[in-house]
């Protein structure tokens, strides 16, 4: 099984936005909630900070297509 990359942006300590290619965008109210959800849903996962540069690279390569936030 491969590690799932969970891209995150800590907007505030109570709002952590995440993206995975499998599930799209989600928001968590705490690091604890994020980590419990990732461990349950993915088993092996890697948290990757979603910097503006990385976001733009992923946007340009089409990674977000079909995963637009509601």
XYZ file of N, CA, C and O in Angstrom:
280
model
N 0.833 -1.174 0.000
C 0.000 0.000 0.000
C 0.887 1.250 0.000
O 1.859 1.340 0.717
N 0.534 2.236 -0.825
C 1.321 3.461 -0.879
C 0.771 4.497 0.083
O -0.411 4.475 0.434
N 1.643 5.381 0.490
C 1.233 6.474 1.361
C 0.350 7.444 0.596
O 0.633 7.775 -0.550
N -0.705 7.898 1.244
C -1.562 8.924 0.666
C -0.988 10.284 1.031
O -0.680 10.535 2.186
N -0.839 11.136 0.050
C -0.384 12.498 0.324
C -1.594 13.337 0.703
O -2.556 13.430 -0.058
N -1.535 13.906 1.907
C -2.583 14.781 2.396
C -1.990 16.190 2.418
O -1.145 16.505 3.249
N -2.415 17.003 1.469
C -1.932 18.375 1.378
C -2.747 19.224 2.348
O -3.962 19.097 2.413
N -2.079 20.088 3.111
C -2.797 20.880 4.103
C -2.390 22.339 4.068
O -1.286 22.688 3.655
N -3.341 23.165 4.507
C -3.096 24.593 4.690
C -3.749 24.975 6.008
O -4.970 24.866 6.146
N -2.935 25.364 6.987
C -3.470 25.774 8.278
C -3.904 27.232 8.167
O -3.116 28.157 8.341
N -5.183 27.431 7.844
C -5.736 28.766 7.689
C -5.721 29.477 9.041
O -5.280 30.616 9.158
N -6.231 28.793 10.063
C -6.164 29.220 11.462
C -5.991 27.943 12.279
O -6.188 26.844 11.746
N -5.668 28.038 13.572
C -5.558 26.806 14.370
C -6.867 26.004 14.422
O -6.844 24.806 14.628
N -8.002 26.665 14.184
C -9.294 25.967 14.188
C -9.819 25.677 12.784
O -10.957 25.261 12.623
N -9.006 25.927 11.762
C -9.434 25.672 10.382
C -8.244 25.199 9.563
O -7.405 25.992 9.141
N -8.179 23.892 9.368
C -7.102 23.291 8.591
C -7.735 22.703 7.332
O -8.538 21.770 7.402
N -7.413 23.277 6.224
C -7.953 22.838 4.944
C -7.044 21.759 4.377
O -5.819 21.894 4.425
N -7.639 20.690 3.862
C -6.838 19.603 3.292
C -7.329 19.246 1.896
O -8.461 19.551 1.511
N -6.451 18.566 1.156
C -6.794 18.045 -0.166
C -6.093 16.716 -0.358
O -4.903 16.572 -0.051
N -6.839 15.721 -0.851
C -6.250 14.472 -1.336
C -6.811 14.226 -2.721
O -7.939 14.626 -3.026
N -6.045 13.570 -3.566
C -6.525 13.276 -4.912
C -7.706 12.321 -4.883
O -8.553 12.356 -5.766
N -7.793 11.461 -3.853
C -8.892 10.514 -3.758
C -10.200 11.196 -3.342
O -11.255 10.895 -3.867
N -10.112 12.093 -2.349
C -11.325 12.619 -1.719
C -11.560 14.108 -1.905
O -12.577 14.622 -1.460
N -10.648 14.812 -2.519
C -10.838 16.240 -2.735
C -10.535 17.064 -1.496
O -9.637 16.745 -0.729
N -11.326 18.114 -1.318
C -11.086 19.085 -0.249
C -11.905 18.779 0.992
O -13.078 18.422 0.893
N -11.295 18.948 2.159
C -11.976 18.831 3.458
C -11.385 19.866 4.399
O -10.241 20.284 4.230
N -12.162 20.234 5.402
C -11.695 21.166 6.418
C -11.851 20.518 7.785
O -12.863 19.872 8.061
N -10.851 20.696 8.626
C -10.861 20.135 9.977
C -10.734 21.265 10.990
O -10.125 22.293 10.721
N -11.306 21.028 12.184
C -11.272 22.036 13.247
C -10.069 21.890 14.168
O -9.839 22.740 15.021
N -9.296 20.819 14.002
C -8.111 20.632 14.839
C -7.161 19.651 14.167
O -7.568 18.849 13.318
N -5.898 19.711 14.592
C -4.909 18.751 14.097
C -5.285 17.343 14.529
O -5.100 16.384 13.788
N -5.806 17.224 15.753
C -6.198 15.909 16.269
C -7.258 15.281 15.368
O -7.157 14.114 14.982
N -8.281 16.048 15.010
C -9.346 15.532 14.139
C -8.791 15.139 12.773
O -9.155 14.103 12.208
N -7.893 15.951 12.240
C -7.282 15.648 10.946
C -6.504 14.336 11.013
O -6.671 13.460 10.162
N -5.672 14.195 12.036
C -4.835 12.997 12.145
C -5.655 11.735 12.378
O -5.359 10.675 11.799
N -6.707 11.817 13.192
C -7.578 10.651 13.423
C -8.261 10.255 12.121
O -8.312 9.078 11.758
N -8.776 11.243 11.388
C -9.448 10.961 10.123
C -8.492 10.338 9.110
O -8.833 9.352 8.448
N -7.302 10.890 8.996
C -6.322 10.357 8.037
C -5.907 8.938 8.395
O -5.805 8.076 7.518
N -5.659 8.682 9.677
C -5.259 7.337 10.102
C -6.369 6.336 9.813
O -6.105 5.209 9.382
N -7.607 6.750 10.030
C -8.749 5.863 9.786
C -8.960 5.633 8.293
O -9.157 4.509 7.845
N -8.919 6.719 7.515
C -9.246 6.632 6.088
C -8.105 6.103 5.230
O -8.348 5.439 4.224
N -6.859 6.410 5.589
C -5.738 6.092 4.702
C -4.710 5.145 5.282
O -3.898 4.601 4.528
N -4.681 4.958 6.584
C -3.623 4.139 7.171
C -2.304 4.874 7.071
O -1.976 5.697 7.906
N -1.555 4.609 6.005
C -0.291 5.313 5.764
C -0.574 6.613 5.020
O -1.188 6.602 3.952
N -0.136 7.714 5.603
C -0.332 9.007 4.949
C 0.857 9.911 5.240
O 1.591 9.709 6.190
N 1.008 10.903 4.383
C 2.090 11.866 4.515
C 1.470 13.255 4.446
O 0.775 13.579 3.475
N 1.677 14.086 5.483
C 1.180 15.452 5.484
C 2.164 16.336 4.723
O 3.358 16.342 5.007
N 1.648 17.076 3.744
C 2.476 17.945 2.908
C 1.867 19.348 2.945
O 0.695 19.523 2.595
N 2.667 20.323 3.383
C 2.148 21.695 3.435
C 1.874 22.194 2.019
O 2.722 22.108 1.130
N 0.682 22.729 1.838
C 0.265 23.231 0.530
C 0.640 24.711 0.441
O -0.143 25.590 0.767
N 1.861 24.950 0.030
C 2.357 26.321 -0.126
C 1.706 26.947 -1.360
O 1.201 26.230 -2.238
N 1.721 28.272 -1.458
C 1.173 28.898 -2.672
C 1.835 28.393 -3.948
O 1.158 28.179 -4.962
N 3.145 28.172 -3.895
C 3.859 27.682 -5.084
C 3.394 26.278 -5.469
O 3.148 25.994 -6.641
N 3.282 25.398 -4.468
C 2.830 24.030 -4.735
C 1.385 24.031 -5.223
O 1.036 23.305 -6.158
N 0.538 24.852 -4.604
C -0.856 24.957 -5.040
C -0.918 25.346 -6.518
O -1.644 24.724 -7.301
N -0.147 26.361 -6.910
C -0.159 26.805 -8.310
C 0.348 25.724 -9.253
O -0.195 25.555 -10.345
N 1.383 24.983 -8.838
C 1.879 23.871 -9.662
C 0.792 22.810 -9.845
O 0.583 22.304 -10.954
N 0.115 22.464 -8.746
C -0.932 21.446 -8.816
C -2.115 21.940 -9.650
O -2.686 21.187 -10.443
N -2.466 23.219 -9.500
C -3.550 23.808 -10.284
C -3.218 23.763 -11.769
O -4.034 23.329 -12.591
N -2.003 24.181 -12.116
C -1.574 24.200 -13.518
C -1.536 22.796 -14.119
O -1.793 22.625 -15.309
N -1.217 21.778 -13.307
C -1.132 20.418 -13.838
C -2.488 19.705 -13.848
O -2.578 18.565 -14.292
N -3.543 20.371 -13.350
C -4.888 19.801 -13.424
C -5.257 18.861 -12.290
O -6.275 18.169 -12.369
N -4.468 18.816 -11.230
C -4.730 17.896 -10.116
C -6.089 18.167 -9.471
O -6.769 17.243 -9.032
N -6.518 19.434 -9.435
C -7.762 19.787 -8.745
C -9.019 19.594 -9.599
O -10.122 19.720 -9.095
N -8.862 19.302 -10.886
C -10.023 19.154 -11.762
C -10.962 18.077 -11.245
O -10.531 16.984 -10.890
N -12.230 18.422 -11.160
C -13.234 17.501 -10.649
C -13.331 17.495 -9.135
O -14.144 16.785 -8.574
N -12.509 18.320 -8.475
C -12.504 18.391 -7.007
C -12.770 19.812 -6.516
O -12.316 20.179 -5.448
N -13.488 20.600 -7.288
C -13.715 21.973 -6.873
C -14.476 21.997 -5.547
O -15.441 21.251 -5.364
N -14.032 22.864 -4.611
C -14.755 22.933 -3.322
C -16.170 23.460 -3.527
O -16.409 24.237 -4.442
N -17.074 23.022 -2.653
C -18.473 23.487 -2.749
C -18.595 24.913 -2.282
O -17.901 25.400 -1.481
